[in-house]
Coordinates of C-alpha atoms in Angstrom, one line a residue:
M1 CA 13.9 -67.5 -100.7
F2 CA 11.9 -69.7 -98.2
K3 CA 13.9 -72.8 -99.4
N4 CA 17.1 -71.0 -98.7
F5 CA 15.8 -70.1 -95.2
K6 CA 15.0 -73.8 -94.5
K7 CA 18.5 -74.8 -95.5
K8 CA 20.1 -72.5 -92.9
S9 CA 21.1 -73.6 -89.5
L10 CA 18.9 -73.2 -86.5
K11 CA 21.2 -70.5 -85.1
S12 CA 21.0 -68.5 -88.3
K13 CA 17.2 -68.9 -88.4
V14 CA 16.9 -67.5 -84.9
A15 CA 19.1 -64.5 -85.7
I16 CA 17.1 -63.7 -88.8
I17 CA 13.8 -63.9 -87.0
A18 CA 15.1 -61.7 -84.1
F19 CA 16.3 -59.1 -86.7
I20 CA 12.9 -59.0 -88.4
V21 CA 11.2 -58.6 -85.0
V22 CA 13.5 -55.7 -84.1
I23 CA 12.8 -54.0 -87.5
L24 CA 9.1 -54.4 -87.1
A25 CA 9.2 -52.9 -83.5
L26 CA 11.2 -50.0 -84.7
T27 CA 8.9 -49.4 -87.5
A28 CA 5.9 -49.5 -85.2
Y29 CA 7.5 -47.1 -82.8
V30 CA 8.3 -44.6 -85.5
L31 CA 4.8 -44.8 -86.9
Y32 CA 3.3 -44.4 -83.4
S33 CA 5.5 -41.4 -82.6
N34 CA 4.6 -39.6 -85.8
F35 CA 0.9 -40.2 -85.8
K36 CA -0.1 -40.5 -82.1
P37 CA -2.7 -37.8 -81.0
E38 CA -1.5 -34.8 -79.0
P39 CA -2.5 -35.0 -75.3
P40 CA -5.1 -32.4 -74.2
A41 CA -3.7 -29.2 -72.5
E42 CA -3.9 -29.1 -68.8
Y43 CA -5.5 -26.2 -66.9
D44 CA -6.4 -25.4 -63.3
V45 CA -10.1 -25.2 -62.8
A46 CA -12.0 -23.0 -60.3
A47 CA -15.6 -23.5 -59.0
V48 CA -18.1 -20.7 -59.3
A49 CA -19.3 -19.9 -55.7
Y50 CA -20.8 -17.2 -53.6
G51 CA -18.5 -15.1 -51.5
T52 CA -17.3 -11.6 -50.6
V53 CA -15.6 -9.1 -53.0
S54 CA -13.8 -6.1 -51.5
D55 CA -13.5 -3.2 -54.0
T56 CA -10.2 -1.4 -53.4
L57 CA -8.2 1.5 -54.9
D58 CA -4.4 1.3 -55.1
V59 CA -2.6 4.6 -55.0
S60 CA 0.7 6.0 -53.7
G61 CA 1.5 9.2 -51.8
T62 CA 3.9 11.1 -49.6
V63 CA 3.9 10.9 -45.8
E64 CA 3.3 14.2 -44.1
S65 CA 2.9 15.3 -40.6
G66 CA -0.8 15.8 -39.9
L67 CA 0.2 18.2 -37.0
S68 CA 3.0 20.6 -38.0
E69 CA 4.0 23.2 -35.4
T70 CA 5.6 26.3 -36.9
F71 CA 7.3 28.9 -34.7
T72 CA 7.4 32.4 -36.3
A73 CA 10.0 35.0 -35.4
I74 CA 10.0 38.7 -36.1
E75 CA 13.0 40.5 -37.6
G76 CA 15.3 42.3 -35.0
V77 CA 14.9 40.0 -32.0
T78 CA 18.1 38.5 -30.6
V79 CA 18.4 34.8 -30.0
E80 CA 19.6 34.3 -26.4
E81 CA 19.2 30.5 -26.1
L82 CA 18.8 27.8 -28.8
L83 CA 18.2 24.3 -27.2
V84 CA 17.4 22.2 -30.3
S85 CA 18.8 21.4 -33.8
V86 CA 17.4 19.7 -36.8
G87 CA 16.7 16.0 -36.2
D88 CA 16.1 16.4 -32.4
K89 CA 13.1 14.6 -30.9
V90 CA 11.3 16.9 -28.5
E91 CA 8.5 16.1 -25.9
K92 CA 5.5 18.3 -25.2
G93 CA 6.6 21.2 -22.9
D94 CA 10.3 21.1 -23.8
K95 CA 11.9 24.6 -24.1
L96 CA 13.2 25.3 -27.6
A97 CA 14.6 28.9 -27.5
S98 CA 14.5 32.3 -25.7
F99 CA 14.9 35.8 -27.1
N100 CA 15.5 39.5 -26.4
V101 CA 12.6 41.2 -28.1
S102 CA 13.5 44.8 -27.6
G103 CA 14.7 45.1 -31.2
A104 CA 11.1 44.5 -32.5
S105 CA 9.4 47.2 -30.3
G106 CA 9.4 49.7 -33.2
Y107 CA 7.3 47.4 -35.4
L108 CA 4.7 47.2 -32.6
N109 CA 4.5 51.0 -32.2
D110 CA 4.1 51.5 -35.9
A111 CA 1.3 48.9 -36.0
K112 CA -0.5 50.6 -33.2
K113 CA -0.3 54.0 -34.9
E114 CA -1.6 52.6 -38.2
Y115 CA -4.5 51.0 -36.4
D116 CA -5.4 54.2 -34.6
K117 CA -5.3 56.2 -37.8
A118 CA -7.4 53.6 -39.7
L119 CA -10.0 53.7 -36.8
A120 CA -10.1 57.5 -36.9
D121 CA -10.6 57.5 -40.7
Y122 CA -13.5 55.2 -40.3
N123 CA -15.2 57.1 -37.5
N124 CA -14.8 60.4 -39.4
A125 CA -16.3 58.9 -42.6
K126 CA -19.2 57.3 -40.6
N127 CA -20.0 60.7 -39.0
S128 CA -19.9 62.4 -42.4
T129 CA -22.1 59.7 -43.8
D130 CA -24.7 60.2 -41.1
S131 CA -24.8 63.9 -41.8
T132 CA -25.1 63.2 -45.5
A133 CA -27.9 60.8 -45.0
K134 CA -29.8 63.5 -43.0
R135 CA -29.3 66.2 -45.6
K136 CA -30.4 63.7 -48.3
N137 CA -33.7 63.2 -46.5
E138 CA -34.2 66.9 -46.2
L139 CA -33.5 67.4 -49.9
Q140 CA -35.9 64.7 -50.9
S141 CA -38.7 66.3 -48.8
Q142 CA -38.0 69.7 -50.5
I143 CA -38.0 68.1 -54.0
D144 CA -41.4 66.3 -53.3
A145 CA -42.9 69.6 -52.0
K146 CA -41.6 71.5 -55.1
N147 CA -43.1 69.0 -57.4
K148 CA -46.4 69.5 -55.8
E149 CA -46.1 73.3 -56.2
I150 CA -45.2 72.8 -59.9
A151 CA -48.2 70.5 -60.5
K152 CA -50.5 73.0 -58.8
K153 CA -49.1 75.9 -60.9
Q154 CA -49.5 73.9 -64.1
K155 CA -53.1 73.2 -63.3
E156 CA -53.8 77.0 -62.7
I157 CA -52.1 77.8 -66.0
E158 CA -54.2 75.2 -67.9
E159 CA -57.4 76.6 -66.4
L160 CA -56.6 80.2 -67.4
E161 CA -55.6 79.1 -71.0
Q162 CA -59.0 77.2 -71.3
E163 CA -60.9 80.3 -70.1
L164 CA -59.1 82.5 -72.7
E165 CA -59.6 80.0 -75.5
S166 CA -63.4 79.7 -74.6
A167 CA -63.7 83.5 -74.8
G168 CA -62.2 83.4 -78.2
T169 CA -59.8 86.3 -77.4
V170 CA -56.5 84.7 -78.0
T171 CA -55.0 85.5 -81.4
Q172 CA -51.5 84.1 -81.1
Q173 CA -48.9 82.6 -78.8
T174 CA -45.5 84.1 -78.3
A175 CA -42.5 83.7 -76.0
I176 CA -41.7 85.9 -73.0
S177 CA -39.4 88.7 -74.0
E178 CA -35.7 88.6 -73.1
E179 CA -36.2 92.0 -71.2
Q180 CA -38.8 90.5 -68.9
I181 CA -36.7 87.4 -68.3
A182 CA -33.6 89.6 -67.6
V183 CA -35.6 91.7 -65.0
I184 CA -36.7 88.6 -63.1
A185 CA -33.2 87.0 -63.3
A186 CA -31.8 90.2 -61.8
Q187 CA -34.3 90.0 -59.0
L188 CA -33.3 86.3 -58.4
A189 CA -29.7 87.4 -58.2
Q190 CA -30.5 90.0 -55.6
N191 CA -32.3 87.4 -53.5
G192 CA -29.1 85.2 -53.4
A193 CA -29.8 82.7 -56.2
T194 CA -26.8 80.9 -57.6
E195 CA -25.6 81.1 -61.2
E196 CA -26.8 77.6 -61.8
Q197 CA -30.3 78.5 -60.5
I198 CA -30.5 81.6 -62.6
E199 CA -29.4 79.7 -65.7
A200 CA -32.0 77.1 -65.0
F201 CA -34.7 79.8 -64.7
I202 CA -33.6 81.5 -68.0
T203 CA -33.8 78.2 -69.8
A204 CA -37.3 77.4 -68.5
A205 CA -38.7 80.9 -69.0
S206 CA -37.5 81.1 -72.6
Q207 CA -39.6 78.0 -73.4
V208 CA -42.8 79.5 -72.1
Q209 CA -45.6 80.4 -74.6
I210 CA -48.2 83.1 -73.7
P211 CA -51.0 84.9 -75.5
T212 CA -50.0 88.3 -76.7
V213 CA -53.4 89.6 -77.9
S214 CA -56.4 89.2 -75.7
A215 CA -59.5 91.2 -74.9
D216 CA -59.2 90.1 -71.3
T217 CA -55.9 91.8 -70.4
E218 CA -56.3 91.0 -66.7
K219 CA -56.3 87.2 -67.3
T220 CA -53.6 87.6 -69.8
Q221 CA -51.4 89.3 -67.2
Q222 CA -52.3 86.5 -64.7
L223 CA -51.3 83.9 -67.3
L224 CA -48.0 85.7 -67.8
Q225 CA -47.3 85.9 -64.1
K226 CA -48.1 82.2 -63.5
N227 CA -45.8 81.1 -66.3
L228 CA -43.0 83.1 -64.9
E229 CA -43.7 81.6 -61.5
L230 CA -43.7 78.1 -63.0
A231 CA -40.3 78.8 -64.7
Q232 CA -38.9 79.9 -61.3
L233 CA -40.3 76.8 -59.6
N234 CA -38.7 74.6 -62.3
S235 CA -35.3 76.3 -61.8
Q236 CA -35.6 75.8 -58.0
L237 CA -36.4 72.1 -58.6
T238 CA -33.4 71.7 -60.9
A239 CA -31.2 73.2 -58.2
L240 CA -32.5 70.9 -55.5
Q241 CA -32.1 67.8 -57.8
A242 CA -28.5 68.8 -58.6
E243 CA -27.6 69.1 -54.9
N244 CA -29.3 65.8 -54.2
T245 CA -27.3 64.1 -56.9
V246 CA -24.0 65.4 -55.5
T247 CA -25.1 64.4 -52.0
V248 CA -25.9 60.9 -53.1
S249 CA -22.6 60.4 -54.9
T250 CA -20.7 61.3 -51.7
D251 CA -22.7 58.9 -49.7
N252 CA -20.6 55.8 -50.6
D253 CA -21.5 52.7 -48.7
T254 CA -18.7 50.8 -50.4
M255 CA -16.2 53.3 -49.2
L256 CA -17.5 53.1 -45.6
S257 CA -17.4 49.3 -45.6
A258 CA -13.9 49.3 -47.0
L259 CA -12.7 51.8 -44.3
K260 CA -14.3 49.5 -41.6
S261 CA -12.5 46.5 -43.1
I262 CA -9.2 48.4 -43.2
A263 CA -9.6 49.3 -39.5
D264 CA -10.4 45.7 -38.6
T265 CA -7.4 44.5 -40.6
K266 CA -5.0 46.9 -38.9
K267 CA -6.4 45.9 -35.5
Q268 CA -5.9 42.2 -36.3
A269 CA -2.3 42.9 -37.6
Y270 CA -1.5 44.8 -34.3
D271 CA -3.0 42.1 -32.1
E272 CA -1.2 39.3 -34.0
L273 CA 2.1 41.2 -33.8
K274 CA 1.7 41.8 -30.1
N275 CA 0.9 38.1 -29.4
L276 CA 3.9 37.1 -31.5
I277 CA 6.3 39.4 -29.5
D278 CA 4.7 38.3 -26.2
T279 CA 5.2 34.7 -27.1
M280 CA 8.9 35.2 -28.0
E281 CA 9.5 37.2 -24.8
N282 CA 8.2 34.2 -22.8
G283 CA 10.2 31.7 -24.8
W284 CA 9.3 29.0 -27.2
Y285 CA 8.0 25.6 -25.9
A286 CA 6.9 22.5 -27.8
Q287 CA 3.2 22.0 -27.8
N288 CA 3.4 18.4 -29.1
T289 CA 5.9 15.6 -29.2
G290 CA 7.7 15.5 -32.5
I291 CA 10.9 15.9 -34.6
V292 CA 12.6 19.2 -35.3
T293 CA 12.8 19.6 -39.1
V294 CA 13.7 23.3 -39.5
V295 CA 15.9 25.7 -37.5
N296 CA 16.6 29.2 -38.8
L297 CA 18.1 30.6 -35.6
S298 CA 21.6 31.3 -34.4
V299 CA 22.6 32.0 -30.8
G300 CA 23.6 35.6 -30.2
S301 CA 22.4 36.8 -33.6
K302 CA 19.5 39.0 -34.6
F303 CA 16.8 37.1 -36.5
T304 CA 16.6 37.8 -40.2
P305 CA 13.7 36.2 -42.2
P306 CA 14.8 33.8 -44.9
A307 CA 14.9 35.3 -48.4
D308 CA 11.9 33.2 -49.6
N309 CA 9.7 34.4 -46.7
A310 CA 6.5 35.8 -48.2
V311 CA 5.4 39.2 -46.9
S312 CA 1.6 39.5 -46.5
Q313 CA -0.3 42.1 -48.5
F314 CA -3.7 43.5 -48.1
D315 CA -6.2 42.1 -50.5
L316 CA -8.4 45.0 -51.7
S317 CA -11.0 42.7 -53.2
A318 CA -11.3 40.8 -50.0
L319 CA -11.7 44.0 -48.0
L320 CA -14.5 45.1 -50.3
G321 CA -16.2 41.7 -50.2
G322 CA -16.1 41.5 -54.0
Q323 CA -17.9 44.8 -54.6
S324 CA -16.8 46.9 -57.5
V325 CA -15.5 50.5 -57.0
D326 CA -14.8 53.4 -59.2
G327 CA -11.2 54.6 -59.8
N328 CA -11.3 57.4 -57.3
T329 CA -12.6 55.1 -54.5
S330 CA -9.9 52.5 -55.3
A331 CA -7.2 55.1 -55.3
L332 CA -8.3 56.5 -52.0
I333 CA -8.5 53.1 -50.4
S334 CA -5.0 52.2 -51.7
S335 CA -3.7 55.4 -50.1
L336 CA -5.3 54.6 -46.8
L337 CA -3.7 51.2 -46.9
G338 CA -0.3 52.8 -47.2
G339 CA 2.1 53.4 -44.4
S340 CA 4.9 51.2 -43.1
D341 CA 5.2 47.7 -44.4
S342 CA 4.1 44.7 -42.3
A343 CA 6.6 43.7 -39.8
P344 CA 9.1 41.2 -41.5
T345 CA 8.6 37.7 -40.1
G346 CA 9.8 34.3 -41.0
V347 CA 10.0 30.7 -39.9
G348 CA 12.2 30.1 -36.9
I349 CA 11.6 26.5 -36.0
I350 CA 9.3 23.7 -37.3
I351 CA 8.3 20.6 -35.4
E352 CA 6.7 17.7 -37.2
S353 CA 4.5 15.5 -35.0
Y354 CA 5.1 11.7 -35.5
D355 CA 1.9 11.0 -33.5
D356 CA -0.3 12.2 -36.3
L357 CA 1.0 11.2 -39.7
A358 CA -1.0 11.3 -42.9
V359 CA -0.5 10.5 -46.6
T360 CA -1.6 12.9 -49.3
V361 CA -2.6 11.3 -52.6
T362 CA -4.2 12.7 -55.8
V363 CA -7.0 10.7 -57.5
G364 CA -9.0 11.2 -60.7
K365 CA -12.6 12.3 -60.7
S366 CA -13.9 8.8 -61.4
D367 CA -12.2 7.4 -58.3
L368 CA -13.0 10.5 -56.2
L369 CA -16.7 9.7 -56.5
K370 CA -16.1 6.3 -54.8
I371 CA -14.0 7.6 -51.8
K372 CA -15.8 8.7 -48.6
K373 CA -14.4 10.1 -45.4
G374 CA -14.0 7.3 -42.8
M375 CA -13.1 4.5 -45.2
T376 CA -10.4 2.2 -44.0
A377 CA -7.1 1.7 -45.8
T378 CA -3.9 -0.3 -45.7
V379 CA -0.6 1.6 -45.8
T380 CA 2.6 -0.2 -46.9
S381 CA 6.0 1.3 -46.0
L382 CA 9.3 -0.5 -46.2
N383 CA 7.5 -3.9 -46.3
S384 CA 5.5 -3.1 -43.2
E385 CA 1.7 -2.6 -43.2
Y386 CA -0.3 -0.2 -41.1
E387 CA -4.0 0.5 -40.7
G388 CA -5.2 3.8 -42.1
E389 CA -8.3 5.9 -42.4
V390 CA -9.5 8.4 -45.0
V391 CA -9.7 11.7 -43.1
Y392 CA -10.1 14.2 -45.9
V393 CA -11.6 14.2 -49.4
G394 CA -11.0 17.2 -51.5
A395 CA -14.1 18.9 -53.0
T396 CA -12.3 20.5 -55.9
A397 CA -9.7 19.4 -58.4
S398 CA -6.2 20.8 -58.4
G399 CA -3.9 21.1 -61.4
S400 CA -1.1 18.6 -62.0
S401 CA 1.8 18.6 -64.4
G402 CA 2.5 14.9 -63.8
L403 CA 0.9 11.8 -65.4
D404 CA -2.1 10.7 -63.4
L405 CA -2.3 6.9 -64.0
S406 CA -5.4 6.6 -61.9
S407 CA -7.2 9.1 -64.2
L408 CA -5.9 7.4 -67.3
M409 CA -7.1 4.0 -66.1
G410 CA -10.4 5.5 -65.1
G411 CA -10.9 7.0 -68.5
T412 CA -11.2 10.6 -67.2
G413 CA -8.7 12.1 -69.6
S414 CA -7.8 14.7 -67.0
S415 CA -4.3 15.9 -66.0
G416 CA -5.6 17.1 -62.7
G417 CA -7.0 15.4 -59.6
A418 CA -8.5 15.9 -56.2
V419 CA -6.5 15.6 -52.9
V420 CA -7.3 12.8 -50.5
K421 CA -5.6 12.4 -47.1
V422 CA -5.2 9.0 -45.3
K423 CA -4.2 9.0 -41.6
I424 CA -1.8 6.3 -40.5
K425 CA -2.7 4.6 -37.3
N426 CA 0.1 3.5 -34.9
P427 CA 3.1 4.4 -37.2
D428 CA 6.7 3.4 -36.2
E429 CA 10.2 4.1 -37.3
N430 CA 9.5 2.5 -40.7
V431 CA 7.2 5.4 -41.6
V432 CA 9.3 8.4 -42.5
I433 CA 8.0 11.9 -43.3
G434 CA 8.7 12.8 -46.9
F435 CA 8.8 9.2 -48.1
D436 CA 6.4 7.7 -50.6
V437 CA 4.2 4.8 -49.5
D438 CA 1.6 2.6 -51.1
I439 CA -2.0 2.7 -50.0
K440 CA -4.9 0.4 -50.6
I441 CA -8.3 2.2 -49.9
N442 CA -11.2 -0.2 -49.1
L443 CA -13.9 1.4 -51.2
Q444 CA -16.7 -1.2 -50.5
Q445 CA -17.3 -4.8 -49.4
I446 CA -20.0 -6.7 -51.2
D447 CA -21.2 -9.9 -49.5
N448 CA -23.0 -13.0 -50.8
V449 CA -22.2 -12.5 -54.5
I450 CA -21.2 -14.9 -57.3
K451 CA -17.4 -14.6 -57.8
I452 CA -14.5 -16.2 -59.7
P453 CA -10.7 -15.7 -59.7
V454 CA -9.5 -12.8 -61.8
E455 CA -7.3 -15.1 -63.9
C456 CA -10.4 -16.8 -65.2
V457 CA -11.6 -13.7 -67.1
V458 CA -10.5 -12.9 -70.7
Y459 CA -11.0 -9.5 -72.3
N460 CA -11.0 -9.2 -76.1
N461 CA -12.7 -6.7 -78.5
G462 CA -14.7 -5.0 -75.8
E463 CA -16.1 -8.3 -74.3
Y464 CA -15.4 -10.2 -71.1
Y465 CA -15.7 -14.0 -71.3
V466 CA -14.7 -17.2 -69.5
Y467 CA -14.3 -20.9 -70.5
I468 CA -16.7 -23.3 -68.8
Y469 CA -15.2 -26.7 -68.1
D470 CA -17.4 -29.8 -68.8
T471 CA -16.3 -32.4 -66.3
D472 CA -17.9 -35.3 -68.2
G473 CA -16.7 -34.5 -71.7
Q474 CA -13.5 -32.7 -70.5
T475 CA -14.1 -29.9 -72.9
A476 CA -14.0 -26.1 -72.7
T477 CA -16.9 -23.8 -73.9
R478 CA -16.7 -20.0 -74.2
R479 CA -19.3 -17.8 -72.4
N480 CA -19.6 -14.1 -72.1
V481 CA -20.0 -12.6 -68.6
I482 CA -20.9 -9.2 -67.1
L483 CA -18.5 -8.1 -64.3
G484 CA -19.1 -6.1 -61.1
A485 CA -16.7 -5.2 -58.4
L486 CA -13.1 -6.2 -58.4
D487 CA -10.6 -6.9 -55.6
D488 CA -7.1 -8.3 -55.6
T489 CA -8.1 -11.9 -56.3
S490 CA -11.8 -12.0 -57.5
Y491 CA -14.4 -10.6 -59.9
E492 CA -18.0 -10.2 -59.0
I493 CA -20.1 -11.9 -61.7
I494 CA -23.3 -10.0 -62.3
E495 CA -24.5 -12.1 -65.2
G496 CA -23.4 -15.2 -67.1
L497 CA -22.5 -17.8 -64.4
S498 CA -24.2 -20.0 -61.8
E499 CA -23.0 -21.4 -58.6
G500 CA -21.4 -24.8 -59.0
E501 CA -20.1 -24.3 -62.6
R502 CA -16.4 -24.7 -63.2
V503 CA -14.3 -22.2 -65.1
V504 CA -10.8 -22.5 -66.6
K505 CA -8.0 -20.5 -65.0
S506 CA -5.6 -18.6 -67.3
P507 CA -7.2 -20.1 -70.5
D508 CA -5.9 -19.7 -74.0
P509 CA -7.9 -16.7 -75.2
N510 CA -8.2 -18.2 -78.7
M511 CA -9.4 -21.6 -77.6
E512 CA -12.3 -22.9 -79.7
D513 CA -15.5 -24.2 -78.2
G514 CA -15.4 -28.0 -77.6
T515 CA -11.6 -28.1 -77.2
K516 CA -10.5 -31.1 -75.2
I517 CA -8.6 -30.1 -72.0
K518 CA -7.4 -31.8 -68.9
Q519 CA -7.9 -30.6 -65.4
K520 CA -4.7 -30.4 -63.4
T521 CA -4.5 -32.4 -60.3
A522 CA -3.2 -31.0 -57.1

């Protein structure tokens, strides 16, 4: 083969050599392409450094007027002037409407009559209670005196019985005869005793035991007489105790307190109705600058409350301050609360102030513990940002039928939440009442802490970890970390990293220790 090559012309030899070179080059390229090592993956790297982390809470809520002015009208008044309509902007002091209030005078007269009656009921009950208290004191004094008489009489009887027993003259004990009891009962009746007192005497006397055979007949008669006197004293005591029991039951402090509350409530209702009518008679004027959002008036027409207007009712439990009452007392109080219904009223005009707007949000219990009144916030509406401040933090949870994402993320497992209000500072036309806005509440600011970008942290199987970048070896090594506060861009690192170390951004979560990587260049 080599001899044949030597025989070929120079031109052929060059062609053959060139072909062989090309074939070798192609072979080398294919081999290199198939077996060359993969280049290391490129990642951005961040330096571990000290800085500030601002812990925030992102929520959304509905814009409301923090200062809503409601003008209430009473049924029967006639609208003479109506100077505004829904959507109008009004300034403080602007006149809104005027009325003829003569059609509501009947309600005021009825309210005054009900107050006068309630006050009279209370005064009568108070006077009766004072008399009852005096009689109760008298009865108690008589009961105490009667108990002393009974004790004295019992002692006298015991001494006589001991004397008779010592003399050995008593042969047997027997009850007082019915004839003797009947005679004394008849005497009691002649002296004005009641049937209850006579029955009490008969019961007590029938239980008395006296000696029937005794050599000392004088002492036996004395013993009989003293036992009869004791029975009579016991019957008198029973009568006094019965009267005292009845007197105590009619001395009902709860009833008196309720009557006082009713009178106060009727007085308040009368005063409020009079103030309402006086205000309408003088005309309605805006107390603040704002936007008219509700108008339920019509010029020349008598006002009729909207169908959904709630009529106030007396709260019996509130009047009694939570005290329990028996059925008779409850029925009596309910009857005293009767009379004409409260004057029908309803909303005539509502003005929402745009100088004092707030956002109401609902947060879960884990977030509620972090929020304090006075914290600053950022409110975003229609791509515009406004300064805000937490002005109200609810103390109790309210039910919610919706899905509370903040509660779910916080692990509370609760479908309810607590209300938080954020005031919007310097709002403009981009903040609209009734619209939803986004809020970022600044919970806390932590200075001089180790922090890294949030995209450096990986979470898997209950652990948080990062990948440390070795500049010399250009390798990545996994390391677990303990996190602290979080803001939009950074995590606070409580444990696991030191200042100056470098961590991989957005790493492959399954990267093995020692993997070669390349740092991206800017």
